[in-house]
Amino acid sequence: MTRLSCLLVLTLAIHTLQGAELPDYQYDEYEYKDYKDPGPADEDYSAQVEEELEELPVILTEPKTILVDLGTTIVLPCMMDFLPNQMPVMWTRPDRQVSSLLAVGGNIQAQDYKTRANVETNDKGSILNIGVAKVEDAGQYMCKLGVQDGNNNKASSVTHSVSIRVPPSISSHSDTSIETEKGKMVLMECRGTGTPAPTVKWTKVDRGKMPDGSYEVEGEEVIIRKVDRHHAGVYRCTADNGFSKQASKDIDLRVLYKPEIEVEEVFIHTKAGNEAELVCHVHGFPHPQVEWKKDGQPVVQNNKIKMQKLHSKYSLTIKAVEKSDFGKYTCHAKSDRGSASETMEISGLAGSAEFTSEPSGSEPSSYLLEWSVVSYSPVTAFRVETREDGTTAWTEATAVPIPDGPYHYAGKLFLKDGMKEATRYEARVYARNDEGWNKPNPVFNFATLGTDLDSTTSRSRPKPNVNQEPKQEGITAGGANPLVSTLLCVVVLALRLFI
């Protein structure tokens, strides 16, 4: 066939095709379902959804700043007024430069989140859950609609900020055992790390008080200027930043000091046949050896005498006391740091008098002195000694004992003769029972009406000097010269004779 013939056939074919009526392709007959991953290449998708919806959903969730413990689950809500089935919700990391897309709809897109994250969706919104939180999970998370309106409405997205809380730890501390001597300065340190930075607090393990008197001290250091035995013990520093688990470290402080002894009673009053107990509290480090002595001789434990130790308390118990058991007992403690002793006395004598009258009297020239004593045998007599404050001589009187309950005897003495107004006095009382006269009690100070016993200004007269003769006091005010007074008297008598 010639070239001209071929060209004619091709022209007829094209013309025939142009005149033919092809059937219309009805796009509306196709229903697109479960479209889960709209991409920028599908430019008609957003327009199609907008045409089907009268209005877009509004995100109701407010931006949150969330603090999550390391290893726990991050829960990020994105709730709306409604969410159509065909509209996807996207989760992104806007603070990331690469791979910022986390999820679209219910599909996790980021590779490092696939095994530990999931998205819960319903008609009210989307919730992103990220398990086993890591440090690198800290940052910003944005939830936004897969379809955006043309006004760039902020209600179509929300951004949450997540911080990962790292558990606290003790990064550095003082030695776990510190040994020092009494009176020296001690520094204990404990420093914590974590995110956020933890707060460090100190307590005493035995629930005792801290050196400043409180039960808890905040700070990384504890300084004791002059350490003593009361400061010894285990101190615990605790770092806490709100994580579910705290970090702590114990430091044992030991104070070296010689033995120290405290006694409960110096005088133990009893009678033959009764039981008597002597108690001393001994402290020291290293721990001292304790020995009991009577009148300088070691006490031996037997069926009658029992020795016990409970922590720092040492006791000596004597059953069925005899008169031969009366005497002075010594609690003696010794260690490498030194020694100490305290003496107690078992006695059948009456106890010291305890005064029950008010120190400040209510009368200007009299005073009622009252007291009470304890005695395990009947008190048969009281001897009372009084004197004006500042003098040396005692005025003696007696009083009759008055039984006042089991083993208690009361006494009273009304003081009137020679009592002065607004004057201070001193008194002491002796008591006699079957064992004899007891030792006098500490002096009791009292005063007649008009004197303030609490005043720091003493009104006591100076004690006289026995080597100096007493001064003669004139009869006129101001202490006039005796010669002048005599001449005046002579002049007055002469005038009367002439008149």
CSV table of C-alpha atoms in Angstrom, one decimal:
chain,number,residue,atom,x,y,z
A,1,MET,CA,0.0,0.0,0.0
A,2,THR,CA,1.2,3.4,-0.9
A,3,ARG,CA,2.0,6.0,1.7
A,4,LEU,CA,-1.0,8.0,0.6
A,5,SER,CA,-3.4,5.1,1.1
A,6,CYS,CA,-2.1,4.4,4.6
A,7,LEU,CA,-2.6,8.0,5.6
A,8,LEU,CA,-6.2,8.0,4.4
A,9,VAL,CA,-7.0,4.8,6.4
A,10,LEU,CA,-5.5,6.3,9.7
A,11,THR,CA,-7.5,9.6,9.3
A,12,LEU,CA,-10.8,7.6,8.9
A,13,ALA,CA,-10.0,5.6,12.0
A,14,ILE,CA,-9.4,8.7,14.2
A,15,HIS,CA,-12.5,10.3,13.0
A,16,THR,CA,-14.6,7.3,13.8
A,17,LEU,CA,-13.3,7.1,17.4
A,18,GLN,CA,-14.0,10.9,18.0
A,19,GLY,CA,-17.6,10.5,16.9
A,20,ALA,CA,-18.3,7.5,19.2
A,21,GLU,CA,-20.1,8.0,22.5
A,22,LEU,CA,-18.2,6.4,25.4
A,23,PRO,CA,-20.1,5.4,28.7
A,24,ASP,CA,-19.8,7.8,31.7
A,25,TYR,CA,-17.6,6.5,34.7
A,26,GLN,CA,-19.7,7.0,37.8
A,27,TYR,CA,-17.4,7.8,40.7
A,28,ASP,CA,-20.2,8.1,43.2
A,29,GLU,CA,-20.9,4.4,42.8
A,30,TYR,CA,-17.7,3.5,44.7
A,31,GLU,CA,-17.7,3.6,48.5
A,32,TYR,CA,-14.3,4.3,50.0
A,33,LYS,CA,-14.1,2.6,53.4
A,34,ASP,CA,-11.4,2.2,56.1
A,35,TYR,CA,-9.2,4.8,54.5
A,36,LYS,CA,-6.6,4.8,57.2
A,37,ASP,CA,-3.6,6.5,55.8
A,38,PRO,CA,-4.5,9.7,53.8
A,39,GLY,CA,-1.4,11.2,52.4
A,40,PRO,CA,-0.5,14.4,50.7
A,41,ALA,CA,-0.8,12.7,47.3
A,42,ASP,CA,-4.5,12.3,47.8
A,43,GLU,CA,-5.5,16.0,47.5
A,44,ASP,CA,-9.2,15.2,46.9
A,45,TYR,CA,-9.7,13.3,50.2
A,46,SER,CA,-9.9,16.3,52.6
A,47,ALA,CA,-12.2,18.1,50.2
A,48,GLN,CA,-14.4,15.1,50.0
A,49,VAL,CA,-14.7,14.7,53.8
A,50,GLU,CA,-15.4,18.4,54.2
A,51,GLU,CA,-18.2,18.2,51.7
A,52,GLU,CA,-19.8,15.3,53.6
A,53,LEU,CA,-19.5,17.1,57.0
A,54,GLU,CA,-21.4,20.2,57.9
A,55,GLU,CA,-18.8,21.1,60.5
A,56,LEU,CA,-15.4,19.8,61.7
A,57,PRO,CA,-14.9,18.3,65.2
A,58,VAL,CA,-13.5,20.6,68.0
A,59,ILE,CA,-10.7,19.3,70.3
A,60,LEU,CA,-11.8,19.9,73.9
A,61,THR,CA,-8.7,18.6,75.7
A,62,GLU,CA,-6.5,21.4,77.1
A,63,PRO,CA,-2.7,21.3,76.7
A,64,LYS,CA,-1.1,19.4,79.5
A,65,THR,CA,2.3,19.3,81.2
A,66,ILE,CA,2.7,15.7,82.3
A,67,LEU,CA,5.4,14.2,84.6
A,68,VAL,CA,5.8,10.5,84.2
A,69,ASP,CA,8.0,8.1,86.1
A,70,LEU,CA,10.7,6.3,84.1
A,71,GLY,CA,9.4,2.8,83.0
A,72,THR,CA,5.7,3.6,83.5
A,73,THR,CA,3.0,4.4,80.9
A,74,ILE,CA,2.5,7.8,79.3
A,75,VAL,CA,-1.2,8.5,78.7
A,76,LEU,CA,-2.0,11.4,76.3
A,77,PRO,CA,-5.7,12.3,75.8
A,78,CYS,CA,-7.2,14.1,72.8
A,79,MET,CA,-11.0,14.3,73.4
A,80,MET,CA,-13.4,16.0,71.0
A,81,ASP,CA,-17.1,17.0,70.9
A,82,PHE,CA,-17.5,14.2,68.2
A,83,LEU,CA,-15.3,12.2,65.9
A,84,PRO,CA,-16.7,10.7,62.7
A,85,ASN,CA,-15.6,7.2,61.7
A,86,GLN,CA,-14.1,8.4,58.4
A,87,MET,CA,-11.9,11.1,60.0
A,88,PRO,CA,-8.5,10.0,61.1
A,89,VAL,CA,-6.6,11.6,64.1
A,90,MET,CA,-2.9,12.1,63.8
A,91,TRP,CA,-0.2,12.1,66.6
A,92,THR,CA,3.1,13.7,65.9
A,93,ARG,CA,6.3,14.8,67.7
A,94,PRO,CA,6.7,18.5,66.6
A,95,ASP,CA,10.0,18.8,68.5
A,96,ARG,CA,11.6,16.2,66.3
A,97,GLN,CA,13.3,17.0,63.1
A,98,VAL,CA,13.0,13.5,61.6
A,99,SER,CA,10.2,10.9,61.9
A,100,SER,CA,7.8,13.2,63.7
A,101,LEU,CA,4.7,11.2,62.7
A,102,LEU,CA,3.8,8.7,65.4
A,103,ALA,CA,0.3,7.5,64.5
A,104,VAL,CA,-2.5,7.9,62.1
A,105,GLY,CA,-5.9,6.7,63.3
A,106,GLY,CA,-5.2,3.5,65.1
A,107,ASN,CA,-2.0,2.7,63.3
A,108,ILE,CA,1.4,3.3,64.9
A,109,GLN,CA,3.8,4.7,62.3
A,110,ALA,CA,7.0,5.3,64.2
A,111,GLN,CA,9.2,2.2,64.2
A,112,ASP,CA,10.6,2.7,67.8
A,113,TYR,CA,7.0,3.0,69.2
A,114,LYS,CA,5.4,0.0,67.4
A,115,THR,CA,6.1,-2.5,70.2
A,116,ARG,CA,5.1,-0.3,73.2
A,117,ALA,CA,2.5,2.2,72.0
A,118,ASN,CA,-1.2,1.9,71.0
A,119,VAL,CA,-4.0,4.3,70.2
A,120,GLU,CA,-7.5,4.0,71.6
A,121,THR,CA,-10.2,5.7,69.4
A,122,ASN,CA,-13.9,6.2,69.8
A,123,ASP,CA,-16.6,8.7,68.8
A,124,LYS,CA,-15.2,11.1,71.4
A,125,GLY,CA,-11.6,11.2,70.5
A,126,SER,CA,-8.2,9.5,70.6
A,127,ILE,CA,-5.9,8.4,73.4
A,128,LEU,CA,-2.2,7.7,72.8
A,129,ASN,CA,-0.6,5.2,75.3
A,130,ILE,CA,3.2,4.8,75.4
A,131,GLY,CA,4.4,2.0,77.7
A,132,VAL,CA,7.7,1.6,79.5
A,133,ALA,CA,8.6,5.3,79.3
A,134,LYS,CA,12.1,6.2,78.4
A,135,VAL,CA,14.2,9.3,79.0
A,136,GLU,CA,14.1,10.1,75.2
A,137,ASP,CA,10.3,10.1,75.4
A,138,ALA,CA,10.4,13.5,77.0
A,139,GLY,CA,9.2,16.3,74.7
A,140,GLN,CA,6.1,17.5,72.9
A,141,TYR,CA,3.2,15.4,71.5
A,142,MET,CA,0.6,16.9,69.1
A,143,CYS,CA,-2.8,15.6,68.4
A,144,LYS,CA,-4.5,17.0,65.3
A,145,LEU,CA,-7.3,16.2,62.9
A,146,GLY,CA,-6.6,14.5,59.6
A,147,VAL,CA,-8.7,17.2,58.0
A,148,GLN,CA,-7.9,20.9,58.7
A,149,ASP,CA,-10.1,23.8,58.1
A,150,GLY,CA,-8.9,26.7,56.0
A,151,ASN,CA,-8.9,29.1,59.0
A,152,ASN,CA,-6.0,27.3,60.7
A,153,ASN,CA,-8.3,26.9,63.8
A,154,LYS,CA,-6.3,26.1,66.9
A,155,ALA,CA,-9.2,23.9,68.2
A,156,SER,CA,-8.2,21.3,65.6
A,157,SER,CA,-5.0,20.4,67.4
A,158,VAL,CA,-3.6,20.2,70.9
A,159,THR,CA,0.0,19.8,72.1
A,160,HIS,CA,1.1,18.1,75.4
A,161,SER,CA,4.5,18.4,77.1
A,162,VAL,CA,5.9,15.3,78.7
A,163,SER,CA,8.7,15.1,81.3
A,164,ILE,CA,10.3,11.8,82.4
A,165,ARG,CA,11.1,11.6,86.1
A,166,VAL,CA,14.3,9.7,86.7
A,167,PRO,CA,14.5,7.9,90.1
A,168,PRO,CA,16.8,9.6,92.7
A,169,SER,CA,20.1,8.2,93.7
A,170,ILE,CA,22.8,9.1,96.2
A,171,SER,CA,25.8,10.2,94.2
A,172,SER,CA,28.2,10.9,97.0
A,173,HIS,CA,28.2,10.7,100.8
A,174,SER,CA,30.4,10.6,103.9
A,175,ASP,CA,31.8,7.4,105.2
A,176,THR,CA,29.1,5.0,106.4
A,177,SER,CA,30.9,4.8,109.8
A,178,ILE,CA,32.3,7.8,111.5
A,179,GLU,CA,34.2,7.6,114.8
A,180,THR,CA,35.2,10.8,116.7
A,181,GLU,CA,35.9,12.1,120.1
A,182,LYS,CA,33.5,14.0,122.3
A,183,GLY,CA,33.7,17.7,121.9
A,184,LYS,CA,34.9,17.7,118.2
A,185,MET,CA,33.1,18.9,115.2
A,186,VAL,CA,31.5,16.4,112.8
A,187,LEU,CA,30.4,17.0,109.2
A,188,MET,CA,28.1,14.5,107.4
A,189,GLU,CA,27.4,14.9,103.7
A,190,CYS,CA,24.9,13.2,101.4
A,191,ARG,CA,24.3,14.4,97.8
A,192,GLY,CA,21.5,13.2,95.6
A,193,THR,CA,20.9,13.2,91.8
A,194,GLY,CA,17.8,12.6,89.7
A,195,THR,CA,15.3,14.3,87.4
A,196,PRO,CA,14.0,16.5,88.7
A,197,ALA,CA,16.7,17.2,91.3
A,198,PRO,CA,15.7,15.5,94.6
A,199,THR,CA,15.3,17.0,98.0
A,200,VAL,CA,17.7,15.5,100.6
A,201,LYS,CA,16.4,15.1,104.2
A,202,TRP,CA,18.1,13.7,107.3
A,203,THR,CA,16.5,11.7,110.1
A,204,LYS,CA,17.8,9.6,113.0
A,205,VAL,CA,17.0,5.9,112.6
A,206,ASP,CA,16.0,5.3,116.2
A,207,ARG,CA,13.5,8.2,115.9
A,208,GLY,CA,15.6,10.4,118.1
A,209,LYS,CA,16.0,14.1,117.6
A,210,MET,CA,18.5,15.7,115.3
A,211,PRO,CA,21.2,17.9,116.8
A,212,ASP,CA,19.0,21.0,116.4
A,213,GLY,CA,16.2,19.4,118.3
A,214,SER,CA,14.0,18.6,115.4
A,215,TYR,CA,13.0,15.2,114.0
A,216,GLU,CA,14.0,16.0,110.4
A,217,VAL,CA,16.6,18.3,108.7
A,218,GLU,CA,16.6,19.3,105.1
A,219,GLY,CA,19.9,19.8,103.2
A,220,GLU,CA,22.9,17.9,101.9
A,221,GLU,CA,25.0,18.5,105.0
A,222,VAL,CA,24.6,18.1,108.8
A,223,ILE,CA,27.2,19.9,111.0
A,224,ILE,CA,27.6,19.2,114.7
A,225,ARG,CA,29.8,21.8,116.3
A,226,LYS,CA,30.6,19.9,119.6
A,227,VAL,CA,29.6,16.3,119.4
A,228,ASP,CA,28.6,14.4,122.6
A,229,ARG,CA,27.1,11.0,123.5
A,230,HIS,CA,23.6,12.2,122.7
A,231,HIS,CA,24.6,12.7,119.1
A,232,ALA,CA,25.7,9.1,118.6
A,233,GLY,CA,23.6,6.9,116.5
A,234,VAL,CA,22.6,6.0,112.9
A,235,TYR,CA,21.7,9.0,110.7
A,236,ARG,CA,19.8,8.4,107.4
A,237,CYS,CA,19.8,10.7,104.4
A,238,THR,CA,16.9,10.3,102.0
A,239,ALA,CA,16.7,11.7,98.5
A,240,ASP,CA,13.2,12.2,97.1
A,241,ASN,CA,12.0,13.8,93.9
A,242,GLY,CA,8.5,12.4,93.9
A,243,PHE,CA,9.4,9.1,92.2
A,244,SER,CA,7.7,6.0,93.5
A,245,LYS,CA,10.9,4.9,95.2
A,246,GLN,CA,13.3,7.0,97.3
A,247,ALA,CA,17.1,6.6,97.7
A,248,SER,CA,18.7,6.5,101.1
A,249,LYS,CA,22.1,6.0,102.8
A,250,ASP,CA,22.8,5.3,106.5
A,251,ILE,CA,25.8,6.8,108.4
A,252,ASP,CA,26.7,5.4,111.8
A,253,LEU,CA,28.2,8.1,114.1
A,254,ARG,CA,30.2,6.8,117.0
A,255,VAL,CA,31.4,9.1,119.8
A,256,LEU,CA,34.3,8.2,121.9
A,257,TYR,CA,34.1,9.4,125.5
A,258,LYS,CA,34.9,8.3,129.1
A,259,PRO,CA,32.1,6.7,131.2
A,260,GLU,CA,29.3,9.0,132.5
A,261,ILE,CA,27.0,7.9,135.3
A,262,GLU,CA,23.6,9.1,136.4
A,263,VAL,CA,21.8,7.8,139.5
A,264,GLU,CA,18.1,7.8,140.1
A,265,GLU,CA,18.3,8.3,143.9
A,266,VAL,CA,21.2,9.2,146.1
A,267,PHE,CA,19.5,8.3,149.4
A,268,ILE,CA,17.4,5.1,149.5
A,269,HIS,CA,15.3,5.1,152.7
A,270,THR,CA,14.0,1.8,153.9
A,271,LYS,CA,13.8,-0.4,157.0
A,272,ALA,CA,15.0,-3.8,158.0
A,273,GLY,CA,13.1,-6.5,156.2
A,274,ASN,CA,12.2,-4.4,153.1
A,275,GLU,CA,13.7,-4.7,149.6
A,276,ALA,CA,16.0,-2.0,148.4
A,277,GLU,CA,17.1,-1.2,144.8
A,278,LEU,CA,20.0,0.9,143.7
A,279,VAL,CA,20.1,2.1,140.1
A,280,CYS,CA,22.7,3.8,138.0
A,281,HIS,CA,22.7,4.6,134.3
A,282,VAL,CA,26.1,4.2,132.7
A,283,HIS,CA,27.1,5.6,129.3
A,284,GLY,CA,30.4,5.4,127.5
A,285,PHE,CA,32.1,4.3,124.3
A,286,PRO,CA,33.8,2.0,124.2
A,287,HIS,CA,31.3,0.3,126.5
A,288,PRO,CA,32.7,0.4,130.1
A,289,GLN,CA,32.8,-2.4,132.7
A,290,VAL,CA,30.6,-1.7,135.7
A,291,GLU,CA,31.3,-2.8,139.3
A,292,TRP,CA,29.3,-2.3,142.5
A,293,LYS,CA,31.1,-1.6,145.8
A,294,LYS,CA,29.9,-1.2,149.4
A,295,ASP,CA,32.1,0.9,151.7
A,296,GLY,CA,34.9,0.4,149.3
A,297,GLN,CA,34.6,-3.4,149.0
A,298,PRO,CA,33.3,-5.3,145.9
A,299,VAL,CA,29.7,-6.5,146.2
A,300,VAL,CA,29.3,-10.2,145.4
A,301,GLN,CA,26.0,-11.5,143.9
A,302,ASN,CA,24.2,-14.2,145.9
A,303,ASN,CA,20.7,-15.4,146.8
A,304,LYS,CA,20.1,-12.2,148.7
A,305,ILE,CA,21.8,-9.7,146.3
A,306,LYS,CA,20.9,-9.6,142.6
A,307,MET,CA,22.7,-7.5,139.9
A,308,GLN,CA,21.0,-6.8,136.6
A,309,LYS,CA,21.8,-4.9,133.4
A,310,LEU,CA,19.3,-3.6,130.8
A,311,HIS,CA,20.8,-1.4,128.1
A,312,SER,CA,22.5,1.4,130.1
A,313,LYS,CA,20.6,0.7,133.3
A,314,TYR,CA,22.5,-1.2,136.0
A,315,SER,CA,20.7,-2.2,139.2
A,316,LEU,CA,21.6,-3.7,142.5
A,317,THR,CA,18.7,-5.3,144.4
A,318,ILE,CA,18.9,-6.4,148.1
A,319,LYS,CA,16.2,-8.6,149.4
A,320,ALA,CA,15.2,-8.4,153.1
A,321,VAL,CA,17.5,-5.6,154.1
A,322,GLU,CA,19.3,-6.0,157.4
A,323,LYS,CA,20.9,-3.3,159.4
A,324,SER,CA,24.3,-4.6,158.2
A,325,ASP,CA,23.2,-3.7,154.7
A,326,PHE,CA,22.9,0.0,155.6
A,327,GLY,CA,25.8,2.0,154.2
A,328,LYS,CA,27.2,3.6,151.1
A,329,TYR,CA,27.3,1.9,147.7
A,330,THR,CA,29.4,2.9,144.7
A,331,CYS,CA,28.6,2.4,141.1
A,332,HIS,CA,32.0,2.3,139.4
A,333,ALA,CA,32.5,2.3,135.6
A,334,LYS,CA,35.8,1.9,133.7
A,335,SER,CA,36.9,1.8,130.1
A,336,ASP,CA,39.9,2.6,127.9
A,337,ARG,CA,38.8,6.3,127.9
A,338,GLY,CA,38.7,6.7,131.7
A,339,SER,CA,36.5,5.9,134.7
A,340,ALA,CA,33.7,7.4,136.8
A,341,SER,CA,31.9,6.7,140.1
A,342,GLU,CA,28.7,7.7,141.8
A,343,THR,CA,27.8,6.9,145.4
A,344,MET,CA,24.4,6.1,146.9
A,345,GLU,CA,23.3,5.3,150.4
A,346,ILE,CA,20.9,2.8,151.9
A,347,SER,CA,19.6,4.1,155.2
A,348,GLY,CA,16.9,3.4,157.7
A,349,LEU,CA,16.8,7.0,158.7
A,350,ALA,CA,13.9,9.2,157.8
A,351,GLY,CA,14.1,11.0,154.5
A,352,SER,CA,14.8,14.7,154.1
A,353,ALA,CA,11.9,17.1,154.8
A,354,GLU,CA,9.9,18.4,152.0
A,355,PHE,CA,8.4,21.8,152.8
A,356,THR,CA,4.7,22.4,151.8
A,357,SER,CA,4.2,26.0,153.0
A,358,GLU,CA,4.4,28.9,150.5
A,359,PRO,CA,7.8,30.6,150.5
A,360,SER,CA,6.2,34.1,150.6
A,361,GLY,CA,4.3,34.6,153.8
A,362,SER,CA,1.0,36.4,154.1
A,363,GLU,CA,1.6,38.0,157.5
A,364,PRO,CA,4.1,40.8,158.3
A,365,SER,CA,5.4,39.5,161.6
A,366,SER,CA,4.6,35.7,161.7
A,367,TYR,CA,4.9,32.7,159.5
A,368,LEU,CA,3.5,29.1,159.5
A,369,LEU,CA,6.2,26.6,158.6
A,370,GLU,CA,4.9,23.2,157.3
A,371,TRP,CA,6.7,20.1,156.0
A,372,SER,CA,6.5,16.3,155.5
A,373,VAL,CA,9.0,13.4,155.7
A,374,VAL,CA,9.0,9.8,154.6
A,375,SER,CA,10.1,7.2,157.1
A,376,TYR,CA,9.7,3.4,157.2
A,377,SER,CA,9.8,3.4,161.0
A,378,PRO,CA,7.8,5.8,163.2
A,379,VAL,CA,9.1,9.4,163.5
A,380,THR,CA,9.2,10.3,167.2
A,381,ALA,CA,10.5,13.9,167.1
A,382,PHE,CA,11.2,16.9,164.8
A,383,ARG,CA,13.9,19.5,165.5
A,384,VAL,CA,13.5,22.8,163.6
A,385,GLU,CA,16.2,25.4,163.1
A,386,THR,CA,15.6,28.9,161.8
A,387,ARG,CA,17.6,32.1,161.3
A,388,GLU,CA,17.3,35.4,159.6
A,389,ASP,CA,18.9,35.4,156.2
A,390,GLY,CA,22.5,36.7,156.4
A,391,THR,CA,23.1,35.7,160.0
A,392,THR,CA,25.1,32.7,161.4
A,393,ALA,CA,23.2,31.7,164.6
A,394,TRP,CA,20.3,29.2,164.4
A,395,THR,CA,17.3,29.4,166.6
A,396,GLU,CA,16.2,25.9,167.7
A,397,ALA,CA,12.6,24.6,168.3
A,398,THR,CA,10.8,21.3,168.4
A,399,ALA,CA,7.6,20.0,166.8
A,400,VAL,CA,5.4,17.0,167.2
A,401,PRO,CA,5.2,14.5,164.3
A,402,ILE,CA,1.7,14.0,162.9
A,403,PRO,CA,1.1,10.7,161.0
A,404,ASP,CA,0.0,11.6,157.4
A,405,GLY,CA,-0.6,8.3,155.6
A,406,PRO,CA,1.6,5.2,155.1
A,407,TYR,CA,5.2,6.1,156.0
A,408,HIS,CA,4.5,9.8,155.9
A,409,TYR,CA,4.8,12.2,158.8
A,410,ALA,CA,3.9,15.9,158.8
A,411,GLY,CA,5.1,18.7,161.0
A,412,LYS,CA,4.3,22.4,161.5
A,413,LEU,CA,5.7,25.3,163.5
A,414,PHE,CA,4.1,28.7,164.0
A,415,LEU,CA,6.9,31.3,164.0
A,416,LYS,CA,6.1,34.6,165.8
A,417,ASP,CA,8.6,35.7,168.4
A,418,GLY,CA,11.2,38.0,166.9
A,419,MET,CA,9.8,37.8,163.4
A,420,LYS,CA,10.3,41.0,161.4
A,421,GLU,CA,8.2,42.5,158.6
A,422,ALA,CA,9.5,42.2,155.0
A,423,THR,CA,12.4,40.0,156.1
A,424,ARG,CA,13.9,36.8,154.6
A,425,TYR,CA,14.6,33.7,156.7
A,426,GLU,CA,16.1,30.2,156.4
A,427,ALA,CA,14.9,26.9,157.9
A,428,ARG,CA,16.0,23.3,158.2
A,429,VAL,CA,14.4,20.3,159.8
A,430,TYR,CA,15.7,17.1,161.4
A,431,ALA,CA,13.6,14.0,162.0
A,432,ARG,CA,14.3,11.1,164.4
A,433,ASN,CA,13.1,7.5,164.1
A,434,ASP,CA,14.2,4.1,165.4
A,435,GLU,CA,17.5,4.5,163.6
A,436,GLY,CA,18.3,8.0,165.0
A,437,TRP,CA,18.4,11.5,163.7
A,438,ASN,CA,18.5,12.0,159.9
A,439,LYS,CA,20.7,14.5,158.0
A,440,PRO,CA,19.3,18.0,157.5
A,441,ASN,CA,17.6,18.8,154.3
A,442,PRO,CA,18.7,21.6,152.0
A,443,VAL,CA,17.9,25.0,153.5
A,444,PHE,CA,14.4,26.3,152.9
A,445,ASN,CA,14.1,30.0,152.1
A,446,PHE,CA,11.0,31.9,153.1
A,447,ALA,CA,10.0,35.5,154.0
A,448,THR,CA,7.4,37.5,155.8
A,449,LEU,CA,4.9,39.8,154.0
A,450,GLY,CA,6.5,42.6,152.1
A,451,THR,CA,9.6,40.8,150.6
A,452,ASP,CA,9.9,39.5,147.1
A,453,LEU,CA,11.8,36.3,147.1
A,454,ASP,CA,12.3,36.4,143.3
A,455,SER,CA,14.1,39.7,143.5
A,456,THR,CA,17.7,39.6,142.5
A,457,THR,CA,18.6,42.4,145.0
A,458,SER,CA,19.5,40.8,148.3
A,459,ARG,CA,18.1,42.4,151.4
A,460,SER,CA,20.2,40.1,153.7
A,461,ARG,CA,22.3,41.8,156.3
A,462,PRO,CA,26.0,41.3,155.9
A,463,LYS,CA,27.4,38.6,158.0
A,464,PRO,CA,29.2,40.1,161.1
A,465,ASN,CA,33.0,40.0,161.3
A,466,VAL,CA,33.8,38.2,164.6
A,467,ASN,CA,37.1,40.1,164.7
A,468,GLN,CA,35.4,43.5,164.6
A,469,GLU,CA,33.3,45.0,167.4
A,470,PRO,CA,29.8,45.9,166.5
A,471,LYS,CA,29.1,49.6,165.6
A,472,GLN,CA,27.0,51.6,168.0
A,473,GLU,CA,23.9,53.1,166.4
A,474,GLY,CA,22.8,56.6,167.4
A,475,ILE,CA,19.2,57.3,168.5
A,476,THR,CA,18.6,60.1,165.9
A,477,ALA,CA,17.9,59.7,162.3
A,478,GLY,CA,20.9,59.7,160.0
A,479,GLY,CA,23.3,58.3,162.6
A,480,ALA,CA,24.4,61.6,164.3
A,481,ASN,CA,27.6,62.0,166.3
A,482,PRO,CA,27.2,60.8,170.0
A,483,LEU,CA,29.0,63.9,171.4
A,484,VAL,CA,26.7,66.3,169.6
A,485,SER,CA,23.7,64.4,170.9
A,486,THR,CA,25.0,64.6,174.5
A,487,LEU,CA,25.5,68.4,174.3
A,488,LEU,CA,22.0,68.9,173.0
A,489,CYS,CA,20.6,67.0,176.0
A,490,VAL,CA,22.5,69.2,178.4
A,491,VAL,CA,21.3,72.4,176.8
A,492,VAL,CA,17.7,71.2,177.0
A,493,LEU,CA,17.9,70.3,180.7
A,494,ALA,CA,19.5,73.7,181.5
A,495,LEU,CA,16.7,75.6,179.8
A,496,ARG,CA,14.1,73.7,181.8
A,497,LEU,CA,15.8,74.6,185.1
A,498,PHE,CA,15.9,78.3,184.3
A,499,ILE,CA,12.3,78.4,183.0
